[in-house]
mmCIF file of C-alpha atoms in Angstrom:
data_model
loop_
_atom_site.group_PDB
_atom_site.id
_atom_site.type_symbol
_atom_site.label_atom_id
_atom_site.label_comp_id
_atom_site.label_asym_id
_atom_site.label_seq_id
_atom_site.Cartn_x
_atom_site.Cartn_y
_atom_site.Cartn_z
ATOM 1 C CA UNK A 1 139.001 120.348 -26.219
ATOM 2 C CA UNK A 2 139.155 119.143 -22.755
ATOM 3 C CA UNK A 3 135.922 118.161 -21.193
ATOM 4 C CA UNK A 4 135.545 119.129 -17.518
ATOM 5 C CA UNK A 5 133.404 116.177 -15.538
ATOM 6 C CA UNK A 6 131.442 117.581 -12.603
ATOM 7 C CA UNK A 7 131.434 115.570 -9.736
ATOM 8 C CA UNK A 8 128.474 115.656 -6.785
ATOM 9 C CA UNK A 9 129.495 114.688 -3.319
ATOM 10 C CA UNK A 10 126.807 112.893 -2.040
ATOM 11 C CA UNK A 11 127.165 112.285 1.544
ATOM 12 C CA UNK A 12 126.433 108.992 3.570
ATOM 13 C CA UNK A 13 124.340 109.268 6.485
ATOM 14 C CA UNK A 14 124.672 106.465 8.498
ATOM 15 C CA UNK A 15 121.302 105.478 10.995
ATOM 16 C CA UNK A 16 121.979 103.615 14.029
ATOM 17 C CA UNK A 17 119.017 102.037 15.281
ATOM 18 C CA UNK A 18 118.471 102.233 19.303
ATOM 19 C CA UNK A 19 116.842 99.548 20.677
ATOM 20 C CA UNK A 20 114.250 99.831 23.186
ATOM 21 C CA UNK A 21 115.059 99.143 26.640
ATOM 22 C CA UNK A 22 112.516 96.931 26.904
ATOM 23 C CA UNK A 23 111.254 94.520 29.217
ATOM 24 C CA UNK A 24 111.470 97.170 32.268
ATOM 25 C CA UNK A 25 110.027 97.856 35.296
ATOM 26 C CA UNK A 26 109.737 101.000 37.587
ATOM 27 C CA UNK A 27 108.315 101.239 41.210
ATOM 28 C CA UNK A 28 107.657 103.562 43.661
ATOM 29 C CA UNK A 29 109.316 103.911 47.222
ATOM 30 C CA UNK A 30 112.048 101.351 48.050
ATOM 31 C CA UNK A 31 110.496 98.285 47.049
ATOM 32 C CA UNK A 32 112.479 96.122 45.671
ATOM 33 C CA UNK A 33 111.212 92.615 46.474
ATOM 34 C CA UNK A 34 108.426 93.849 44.687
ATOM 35 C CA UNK A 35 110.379 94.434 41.814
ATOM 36 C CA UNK A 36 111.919 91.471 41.804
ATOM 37 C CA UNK A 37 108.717 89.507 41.422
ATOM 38 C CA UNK A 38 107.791 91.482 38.702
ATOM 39 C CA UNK A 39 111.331 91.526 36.957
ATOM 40 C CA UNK A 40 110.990 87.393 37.481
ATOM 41 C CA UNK A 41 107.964 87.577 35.607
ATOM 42 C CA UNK A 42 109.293 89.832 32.240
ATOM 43 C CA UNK A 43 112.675 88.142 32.149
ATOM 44 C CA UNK A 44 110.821 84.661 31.190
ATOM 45 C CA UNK A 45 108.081 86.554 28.306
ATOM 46 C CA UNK A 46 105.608 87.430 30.517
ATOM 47 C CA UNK A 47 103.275 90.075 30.408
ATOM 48 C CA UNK A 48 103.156 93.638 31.768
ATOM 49 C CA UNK A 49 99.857 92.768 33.210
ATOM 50 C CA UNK A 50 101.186 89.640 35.189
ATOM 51 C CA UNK A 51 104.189 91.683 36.285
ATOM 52 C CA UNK A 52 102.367 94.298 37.868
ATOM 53 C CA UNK A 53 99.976 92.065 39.252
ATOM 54 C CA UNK A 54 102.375 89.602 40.799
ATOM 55 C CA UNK A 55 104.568 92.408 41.875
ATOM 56 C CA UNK A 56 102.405 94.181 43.746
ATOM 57 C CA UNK A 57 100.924 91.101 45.090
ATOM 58 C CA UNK A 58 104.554 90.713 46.876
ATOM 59 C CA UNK A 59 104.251 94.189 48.489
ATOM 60 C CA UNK A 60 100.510 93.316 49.605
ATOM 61 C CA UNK A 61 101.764 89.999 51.170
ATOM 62 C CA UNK A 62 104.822 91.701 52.928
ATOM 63 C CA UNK A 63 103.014 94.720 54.287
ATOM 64 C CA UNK A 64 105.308 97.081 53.034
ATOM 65 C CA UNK A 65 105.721 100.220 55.339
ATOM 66 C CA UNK A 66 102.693 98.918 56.865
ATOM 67 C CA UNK A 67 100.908 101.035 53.916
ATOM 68 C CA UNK A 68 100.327 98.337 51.777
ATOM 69 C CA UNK A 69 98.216 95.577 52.002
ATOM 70 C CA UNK A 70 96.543 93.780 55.685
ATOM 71 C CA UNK A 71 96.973 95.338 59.067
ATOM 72 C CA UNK A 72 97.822 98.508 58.562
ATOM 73 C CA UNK A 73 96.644 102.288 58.431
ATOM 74 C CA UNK A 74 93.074 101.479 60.247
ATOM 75 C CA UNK A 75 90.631 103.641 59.745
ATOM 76 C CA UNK A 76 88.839 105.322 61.858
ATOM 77 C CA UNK A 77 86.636 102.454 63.108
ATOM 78 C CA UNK A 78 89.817 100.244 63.822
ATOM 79 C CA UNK A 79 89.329 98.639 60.134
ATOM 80 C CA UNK A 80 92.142 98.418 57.217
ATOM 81 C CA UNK A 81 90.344 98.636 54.092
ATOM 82 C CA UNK A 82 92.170 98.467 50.800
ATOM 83 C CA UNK A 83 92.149 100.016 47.377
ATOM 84 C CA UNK A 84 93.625 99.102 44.265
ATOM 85 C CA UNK A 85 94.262 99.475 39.928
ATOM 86 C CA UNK A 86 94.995 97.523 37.489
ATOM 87 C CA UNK A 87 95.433 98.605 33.855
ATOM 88 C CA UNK A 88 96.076 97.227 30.325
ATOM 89 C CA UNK A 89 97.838 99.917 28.062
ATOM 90 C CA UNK A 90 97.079 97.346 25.607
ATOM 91 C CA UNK A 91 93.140 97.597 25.656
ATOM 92 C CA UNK A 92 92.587 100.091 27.525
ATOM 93 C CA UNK A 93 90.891 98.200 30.064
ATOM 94 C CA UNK A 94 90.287 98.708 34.120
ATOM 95 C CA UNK A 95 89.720 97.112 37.319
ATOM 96 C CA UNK A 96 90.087 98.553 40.575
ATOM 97 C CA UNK A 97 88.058 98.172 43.939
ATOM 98 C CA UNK A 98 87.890 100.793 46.304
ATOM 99 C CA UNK A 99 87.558 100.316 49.945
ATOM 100 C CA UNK A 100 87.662 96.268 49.789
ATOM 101 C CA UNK A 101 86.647 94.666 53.277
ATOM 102 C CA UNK A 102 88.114 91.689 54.590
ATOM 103 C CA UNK A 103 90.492 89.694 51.315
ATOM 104 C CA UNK A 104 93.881 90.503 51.324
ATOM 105 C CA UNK A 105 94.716 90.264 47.818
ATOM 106 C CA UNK A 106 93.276 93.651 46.298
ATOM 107 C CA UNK A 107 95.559 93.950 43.167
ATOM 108 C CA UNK A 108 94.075 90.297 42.396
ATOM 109 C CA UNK A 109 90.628 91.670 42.736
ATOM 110 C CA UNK A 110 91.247 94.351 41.165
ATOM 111 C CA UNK A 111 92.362 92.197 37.859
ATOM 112 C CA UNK A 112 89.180 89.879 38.567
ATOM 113 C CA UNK A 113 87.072 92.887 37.394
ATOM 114 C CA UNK A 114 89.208 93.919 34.737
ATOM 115 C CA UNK A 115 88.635 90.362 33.092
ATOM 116 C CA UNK A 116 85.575 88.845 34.881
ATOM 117 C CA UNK A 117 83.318 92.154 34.626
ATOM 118 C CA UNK A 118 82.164 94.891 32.232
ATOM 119 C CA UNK A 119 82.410 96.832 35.033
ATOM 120 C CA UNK A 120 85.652 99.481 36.151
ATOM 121 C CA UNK A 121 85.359 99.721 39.239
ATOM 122 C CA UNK A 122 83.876 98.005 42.418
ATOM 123 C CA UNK A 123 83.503 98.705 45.894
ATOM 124 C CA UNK A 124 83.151 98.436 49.580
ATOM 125 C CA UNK A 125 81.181 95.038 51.076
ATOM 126 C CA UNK A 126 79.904 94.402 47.293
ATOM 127 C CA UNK A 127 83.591 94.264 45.811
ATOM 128 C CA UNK A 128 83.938 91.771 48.931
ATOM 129 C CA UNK A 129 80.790 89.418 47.549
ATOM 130 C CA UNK A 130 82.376 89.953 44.383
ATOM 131 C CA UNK A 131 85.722 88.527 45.562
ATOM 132 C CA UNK A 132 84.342 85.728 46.974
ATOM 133 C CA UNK A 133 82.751 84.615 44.107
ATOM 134 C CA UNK A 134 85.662 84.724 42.244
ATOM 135 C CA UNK A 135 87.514 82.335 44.467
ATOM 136 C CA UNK A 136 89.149 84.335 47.514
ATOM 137 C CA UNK A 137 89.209 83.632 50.915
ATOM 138 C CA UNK A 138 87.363 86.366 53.133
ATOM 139 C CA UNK A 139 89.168 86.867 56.421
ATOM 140 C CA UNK A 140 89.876 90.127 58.858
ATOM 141 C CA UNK A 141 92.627 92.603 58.020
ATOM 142 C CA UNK A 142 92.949 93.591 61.561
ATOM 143 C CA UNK A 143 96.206 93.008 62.968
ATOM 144 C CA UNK A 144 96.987 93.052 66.718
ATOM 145 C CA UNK A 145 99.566 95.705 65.588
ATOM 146 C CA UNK A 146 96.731 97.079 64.179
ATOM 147 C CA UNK A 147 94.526 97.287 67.073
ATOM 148 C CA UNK A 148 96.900 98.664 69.391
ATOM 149 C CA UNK A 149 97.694 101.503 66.610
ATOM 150 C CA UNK A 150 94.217 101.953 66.276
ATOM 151 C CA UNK A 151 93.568 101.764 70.725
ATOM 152 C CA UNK A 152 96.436 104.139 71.298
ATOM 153 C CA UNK A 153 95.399 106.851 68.600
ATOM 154 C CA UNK A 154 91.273 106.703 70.222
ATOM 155 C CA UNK A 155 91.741 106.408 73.475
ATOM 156 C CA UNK A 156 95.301 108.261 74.323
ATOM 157 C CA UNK A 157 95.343 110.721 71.750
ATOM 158 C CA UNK A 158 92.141 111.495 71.263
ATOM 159 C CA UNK A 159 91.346 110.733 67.767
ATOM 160 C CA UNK A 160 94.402 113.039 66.801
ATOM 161 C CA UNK A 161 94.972 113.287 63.758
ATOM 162 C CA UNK A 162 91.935 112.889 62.185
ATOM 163 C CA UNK A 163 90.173 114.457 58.732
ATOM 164 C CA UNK A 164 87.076 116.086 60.071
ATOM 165 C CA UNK A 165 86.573 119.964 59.862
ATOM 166 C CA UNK A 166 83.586 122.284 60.096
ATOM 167 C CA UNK A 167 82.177 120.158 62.750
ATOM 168 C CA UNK A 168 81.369 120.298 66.335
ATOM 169 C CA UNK A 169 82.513 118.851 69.121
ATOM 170 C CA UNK A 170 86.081 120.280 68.269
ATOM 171 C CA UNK A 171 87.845 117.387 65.841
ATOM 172 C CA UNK A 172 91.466 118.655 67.035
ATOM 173 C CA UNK A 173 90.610 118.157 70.427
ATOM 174 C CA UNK A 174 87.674 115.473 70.663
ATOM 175 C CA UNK A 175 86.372 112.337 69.122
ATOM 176 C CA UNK A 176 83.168 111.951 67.350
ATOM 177 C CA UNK A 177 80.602 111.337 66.935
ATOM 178 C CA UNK A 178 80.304 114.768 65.316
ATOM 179 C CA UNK A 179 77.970 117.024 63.975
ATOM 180 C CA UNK A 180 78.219 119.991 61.111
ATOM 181 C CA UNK A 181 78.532 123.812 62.479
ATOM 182 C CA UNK A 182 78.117 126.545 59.777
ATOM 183 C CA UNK A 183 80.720 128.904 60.955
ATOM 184 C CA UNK A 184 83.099 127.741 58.920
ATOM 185 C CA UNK A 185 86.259 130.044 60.334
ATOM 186 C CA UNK A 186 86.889 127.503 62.992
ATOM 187 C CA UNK A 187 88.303 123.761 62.836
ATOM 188 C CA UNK A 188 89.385 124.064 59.710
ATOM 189 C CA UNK A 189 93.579 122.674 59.968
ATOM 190 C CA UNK A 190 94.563 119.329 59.605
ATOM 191 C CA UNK A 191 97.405 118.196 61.289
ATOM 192 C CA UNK A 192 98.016 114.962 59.569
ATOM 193 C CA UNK A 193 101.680 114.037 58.667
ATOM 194 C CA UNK A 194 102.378 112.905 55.087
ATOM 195 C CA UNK A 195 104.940 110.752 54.217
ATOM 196 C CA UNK A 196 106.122 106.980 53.258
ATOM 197 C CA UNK A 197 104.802 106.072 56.273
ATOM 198 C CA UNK A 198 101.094 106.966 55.765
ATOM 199 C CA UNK A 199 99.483 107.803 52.293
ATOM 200 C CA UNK A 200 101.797 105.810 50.557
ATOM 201 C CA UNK A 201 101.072 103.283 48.087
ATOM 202 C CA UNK A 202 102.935 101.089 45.779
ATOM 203 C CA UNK A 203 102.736 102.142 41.712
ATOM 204 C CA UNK A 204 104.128 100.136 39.585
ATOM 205 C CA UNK A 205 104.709 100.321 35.601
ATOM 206 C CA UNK A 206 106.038 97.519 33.450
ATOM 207 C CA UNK A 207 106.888 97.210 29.713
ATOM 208 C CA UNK A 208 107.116 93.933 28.363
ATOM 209 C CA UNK A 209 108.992 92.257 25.628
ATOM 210 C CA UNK A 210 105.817 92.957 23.178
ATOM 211 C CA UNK A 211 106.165 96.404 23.876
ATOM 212 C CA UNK A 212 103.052 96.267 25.745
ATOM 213 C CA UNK A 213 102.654 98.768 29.142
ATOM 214 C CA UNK A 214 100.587 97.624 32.093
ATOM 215 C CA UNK A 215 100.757 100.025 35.325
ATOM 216 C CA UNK A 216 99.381 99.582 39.044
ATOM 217 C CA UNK A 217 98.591 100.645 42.624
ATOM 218 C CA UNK A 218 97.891 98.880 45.775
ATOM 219 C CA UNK A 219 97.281 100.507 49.085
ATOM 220 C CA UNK A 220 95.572 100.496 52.396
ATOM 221 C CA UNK A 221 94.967 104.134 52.672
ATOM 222 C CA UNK A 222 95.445 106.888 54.753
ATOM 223 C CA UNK A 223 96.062 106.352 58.513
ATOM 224 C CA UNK A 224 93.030 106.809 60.471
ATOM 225 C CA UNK A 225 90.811 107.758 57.273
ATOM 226 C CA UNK A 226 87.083 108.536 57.829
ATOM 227 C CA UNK A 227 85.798 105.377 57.142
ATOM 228 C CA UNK A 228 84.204 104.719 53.305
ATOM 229 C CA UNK A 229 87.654 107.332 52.195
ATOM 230 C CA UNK A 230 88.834 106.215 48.908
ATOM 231 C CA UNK A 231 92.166 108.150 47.598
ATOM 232 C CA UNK A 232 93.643 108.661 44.263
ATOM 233 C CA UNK A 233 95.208 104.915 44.046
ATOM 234 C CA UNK A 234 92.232 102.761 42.306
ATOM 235 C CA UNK A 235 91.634 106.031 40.562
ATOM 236 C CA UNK A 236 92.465 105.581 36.861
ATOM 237 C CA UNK A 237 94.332 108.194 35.799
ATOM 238 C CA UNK A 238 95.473 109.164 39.057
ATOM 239 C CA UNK A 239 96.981 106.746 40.977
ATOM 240 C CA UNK A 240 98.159 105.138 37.889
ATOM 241 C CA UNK A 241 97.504 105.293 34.027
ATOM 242 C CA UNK A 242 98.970 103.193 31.182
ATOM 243 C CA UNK A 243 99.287 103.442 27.010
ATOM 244 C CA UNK A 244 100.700 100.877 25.230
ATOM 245 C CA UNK A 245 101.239 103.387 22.261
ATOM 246 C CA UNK A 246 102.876 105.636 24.897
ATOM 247 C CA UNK A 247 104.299 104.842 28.517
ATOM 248 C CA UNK A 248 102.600 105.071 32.123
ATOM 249 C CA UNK A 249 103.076 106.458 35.205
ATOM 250 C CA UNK A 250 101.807 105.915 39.049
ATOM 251 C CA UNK A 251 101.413 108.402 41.358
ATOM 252 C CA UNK A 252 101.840 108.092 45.406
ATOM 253 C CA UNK A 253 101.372 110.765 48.205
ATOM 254 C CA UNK A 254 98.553 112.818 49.179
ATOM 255 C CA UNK A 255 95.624 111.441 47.615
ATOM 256 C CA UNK A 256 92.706 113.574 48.502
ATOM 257 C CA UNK A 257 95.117 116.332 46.649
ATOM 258 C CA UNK A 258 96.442 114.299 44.033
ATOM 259 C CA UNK A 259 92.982 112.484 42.877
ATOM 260 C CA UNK A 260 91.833 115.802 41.832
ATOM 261 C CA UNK A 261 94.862 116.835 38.935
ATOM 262 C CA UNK A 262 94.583 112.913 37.449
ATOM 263 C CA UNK A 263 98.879 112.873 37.743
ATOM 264 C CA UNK A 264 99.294 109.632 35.613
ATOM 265 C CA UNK A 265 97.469 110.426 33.222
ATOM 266 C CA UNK A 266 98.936 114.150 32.559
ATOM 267 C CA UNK A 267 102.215 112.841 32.677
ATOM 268 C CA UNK A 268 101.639 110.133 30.131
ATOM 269 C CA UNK A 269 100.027 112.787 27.976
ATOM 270 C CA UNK A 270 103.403 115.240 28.318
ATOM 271 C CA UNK A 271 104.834 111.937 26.929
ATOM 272 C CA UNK A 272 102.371 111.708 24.100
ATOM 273 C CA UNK A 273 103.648 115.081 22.925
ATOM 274 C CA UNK A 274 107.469 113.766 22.817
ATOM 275 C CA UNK A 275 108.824 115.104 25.789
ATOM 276 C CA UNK A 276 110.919 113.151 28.577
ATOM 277 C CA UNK A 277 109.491 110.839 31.409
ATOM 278 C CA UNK A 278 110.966 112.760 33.528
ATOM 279 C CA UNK A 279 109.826 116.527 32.226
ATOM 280 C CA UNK A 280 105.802 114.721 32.029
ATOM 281 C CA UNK A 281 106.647 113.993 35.778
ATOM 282 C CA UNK A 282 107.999 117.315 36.402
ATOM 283 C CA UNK A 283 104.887 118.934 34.699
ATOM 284 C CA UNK A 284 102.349 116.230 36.383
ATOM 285 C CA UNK A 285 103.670 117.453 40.436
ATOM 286 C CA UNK A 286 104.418 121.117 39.281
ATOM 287 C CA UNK A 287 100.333 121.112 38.302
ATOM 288 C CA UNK A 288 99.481 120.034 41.855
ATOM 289 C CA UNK A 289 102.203 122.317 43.312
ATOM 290 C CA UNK A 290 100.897 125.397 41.842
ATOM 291 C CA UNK A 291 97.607 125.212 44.036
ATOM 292 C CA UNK A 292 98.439 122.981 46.861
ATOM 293 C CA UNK A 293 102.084 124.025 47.944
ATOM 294 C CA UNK A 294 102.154 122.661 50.871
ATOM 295 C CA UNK A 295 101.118 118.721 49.464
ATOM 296 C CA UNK A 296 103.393 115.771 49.650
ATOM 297 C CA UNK A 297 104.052 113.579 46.647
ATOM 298 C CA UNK A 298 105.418 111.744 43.287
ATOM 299 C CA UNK A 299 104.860 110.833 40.066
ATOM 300 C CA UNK A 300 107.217 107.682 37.902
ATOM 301 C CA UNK A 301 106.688 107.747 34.294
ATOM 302 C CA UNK A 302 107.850 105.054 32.047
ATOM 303 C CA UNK A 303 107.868 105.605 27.935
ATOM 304 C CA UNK A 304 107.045 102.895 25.963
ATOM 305 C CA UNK A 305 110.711 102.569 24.765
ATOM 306 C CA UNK A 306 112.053 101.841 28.450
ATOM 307 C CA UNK A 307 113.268 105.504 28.721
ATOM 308 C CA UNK A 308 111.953 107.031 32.381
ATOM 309 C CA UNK A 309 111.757 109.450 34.979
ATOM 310 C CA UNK A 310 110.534 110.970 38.183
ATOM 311 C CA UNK A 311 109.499 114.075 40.189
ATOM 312 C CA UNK A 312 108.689 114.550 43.737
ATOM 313 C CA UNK A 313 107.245 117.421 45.757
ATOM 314 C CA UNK A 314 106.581 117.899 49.785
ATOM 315 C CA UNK A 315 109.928 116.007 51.210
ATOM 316 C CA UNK A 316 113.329 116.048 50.548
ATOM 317 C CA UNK A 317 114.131 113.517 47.966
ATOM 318 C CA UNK A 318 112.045 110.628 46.524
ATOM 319 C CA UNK A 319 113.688 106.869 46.245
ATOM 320 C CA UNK A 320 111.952 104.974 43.025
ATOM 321 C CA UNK A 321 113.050 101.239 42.368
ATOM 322 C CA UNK A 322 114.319 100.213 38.508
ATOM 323 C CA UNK A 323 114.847 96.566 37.210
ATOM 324 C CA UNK A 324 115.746 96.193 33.305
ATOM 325 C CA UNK A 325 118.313 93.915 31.330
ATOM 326 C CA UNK A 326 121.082 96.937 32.048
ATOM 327 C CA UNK A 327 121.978 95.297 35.561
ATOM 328 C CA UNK A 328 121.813 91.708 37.212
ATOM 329 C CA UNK A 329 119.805 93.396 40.494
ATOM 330 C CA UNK A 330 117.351 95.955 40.592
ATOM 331 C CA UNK A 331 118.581 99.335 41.714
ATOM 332 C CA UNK A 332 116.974 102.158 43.318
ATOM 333 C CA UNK A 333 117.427 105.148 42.053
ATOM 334 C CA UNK A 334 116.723 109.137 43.791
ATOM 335 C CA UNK A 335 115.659 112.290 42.805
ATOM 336 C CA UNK A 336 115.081 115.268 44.682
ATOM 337 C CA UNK A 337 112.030 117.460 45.438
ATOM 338 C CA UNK A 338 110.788 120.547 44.463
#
């Protein structure tokens, strides 16, 4: 009697384990000495928080495209103001100032309340007392590039642009001071160019060799902003969100639009649900898109595992600046807009 043996083919699945591209950093516009700093500060075990910090401190320093940091985009008064965000994705924790008077060094600030405050969020001439407690030098922001911005735009244009509507005397015509009118058909356009060069702000997010996500903004506004105007920069959520157990993002553009769809923080939610950096950025502009066509702006998001993305609406294509242990240099990197 011959026995017949049955024999089970059991296959071998084999599991390759992808490592996480991890420490990264991502940043918005073409800035790469910005970067750089921040790179400097993963490469040696630092943390997310001190590369986003120190990297935007570089940009604030530099006065990158004159929309970041001192002597730029005076308001309407002839002052540069500043905003800027700072967040942990590890705790969960926030600082940001809004409309900070007379210190350079808003990101710093910014960090200052995150660890010297229970407090979020400061601002105006009290986030200045607060500053100078906490160590930094108060001195004007006015430039004399500044000044003559702010000279030619009052007294040979007119105050045009501005951001005043429903008022009288005319605000596409005249300078204030103005008062409200209640026929609201008139007065109503803005003609107030959007681009790198004026509502632009640098977001940065960083992942560090702990896994641990940090993200940031720093700006100094809008161009000849009614004065007190805070955008969606120091705006958690907004102008830039961050989840350790997730990614971040930052946000740059049209603020007054943007502030109001929190764009950092929906795209680090997409992420949450397991899709791509760049489909949550995708979703985050295409939100903002679907009611305000005609805005200008971006969103970078950056997963926790170093994977990331961008999406752009309102120009032509946006430029977004990468540094991670795939290249000796950081590299900018394009996509284009919807």
């Amino acid at each position: 009697m011959i026995k017949l043996g049955i024999f089970l083919l059991i296959p071998y699945f084999y599991f390759i384990k992808c490592e996480p591209n991890i420490p990264i950093v991502i940043t918005t516009w073409n800035f790469k000495n910005s970067t750089i700093k921040a790179w400097e500060v993963l490469k040696t075990g630092g943390t997310a928080l001190d590369a986003v910090e120190q990297g935007a401190s570089v940009c604030e320093a530099q006065q990158c495209d004159g929309t970041v940091g001192y002597g730029g985009s005076p308001d309407e008064d002839g002052e540069t103001t500043l905003d800027a965000l700072i967040m942990d994705g590890k705790s969960m924790n926030v600082g940001a100032v809004g409309a900070l008077r007379r210190v350079k060094s808003a990101i710093s600030v910014a960090r200052h309340v995150l660890e010297h405050s229970y407090h979020s969020f400061l601002v105006g001439e009290l986030a200045t007392q607060f500053a100078e407690q906490m160590g930094f030098p108060v001195e004007s922001l006015t430039t004399p590039k500044s000044k003559k911005i702010w000279k030619k735009w009052r007294n040979e244009d007119h105050c045009q642009p501005n951001f005043w509507m429903h008022v009288t005397p005319d605000p596409r015509q005249s300078c204030g001071p103005y008062s409200k009118i209640t026929s609201r058909h008139q007065h109503s356009t803005i003609d107030q160019k959007v681009d790198r060069y004026n509502h632009d702000t640098i977001g940065m997010v960083a992942v560090d060799q702990h896994g641990d996500v940090a993200a940031g903004t720093s700006t100094n506004g809008a161009k000849f902003k009614m004065p007190g105007r805070i955008g969606d920069s120091p705006i958690p959520g907004a102008g830039a969100y961050a989840d350790s157990a997730v990614g971040g993002a930052a946000a740059t553009g049209d603020g007054d639009v943007m502030l109001r769809f929190l764009p950092s923080f929906l795209a680090v939610e997409e992420m949450r649900r397991g899709v791509s950096p760049t489909s949550a950025a995708e979703t985050a502009v295409a939100r903002i898109a679907a009611h305000y066509p005609g805005f200008m702006g971006a969103v970078v998001a950056l997963a926790k595992d170093g994977t990331y993305g961008a999406a752009c609406h309102g120009i032509h294509q946006f430029p977004f600046v990468v540094f991670d242990h795939s290249a000796e240099q950081c590299r900018t990197e394009r996509v284009l807009c919807s």
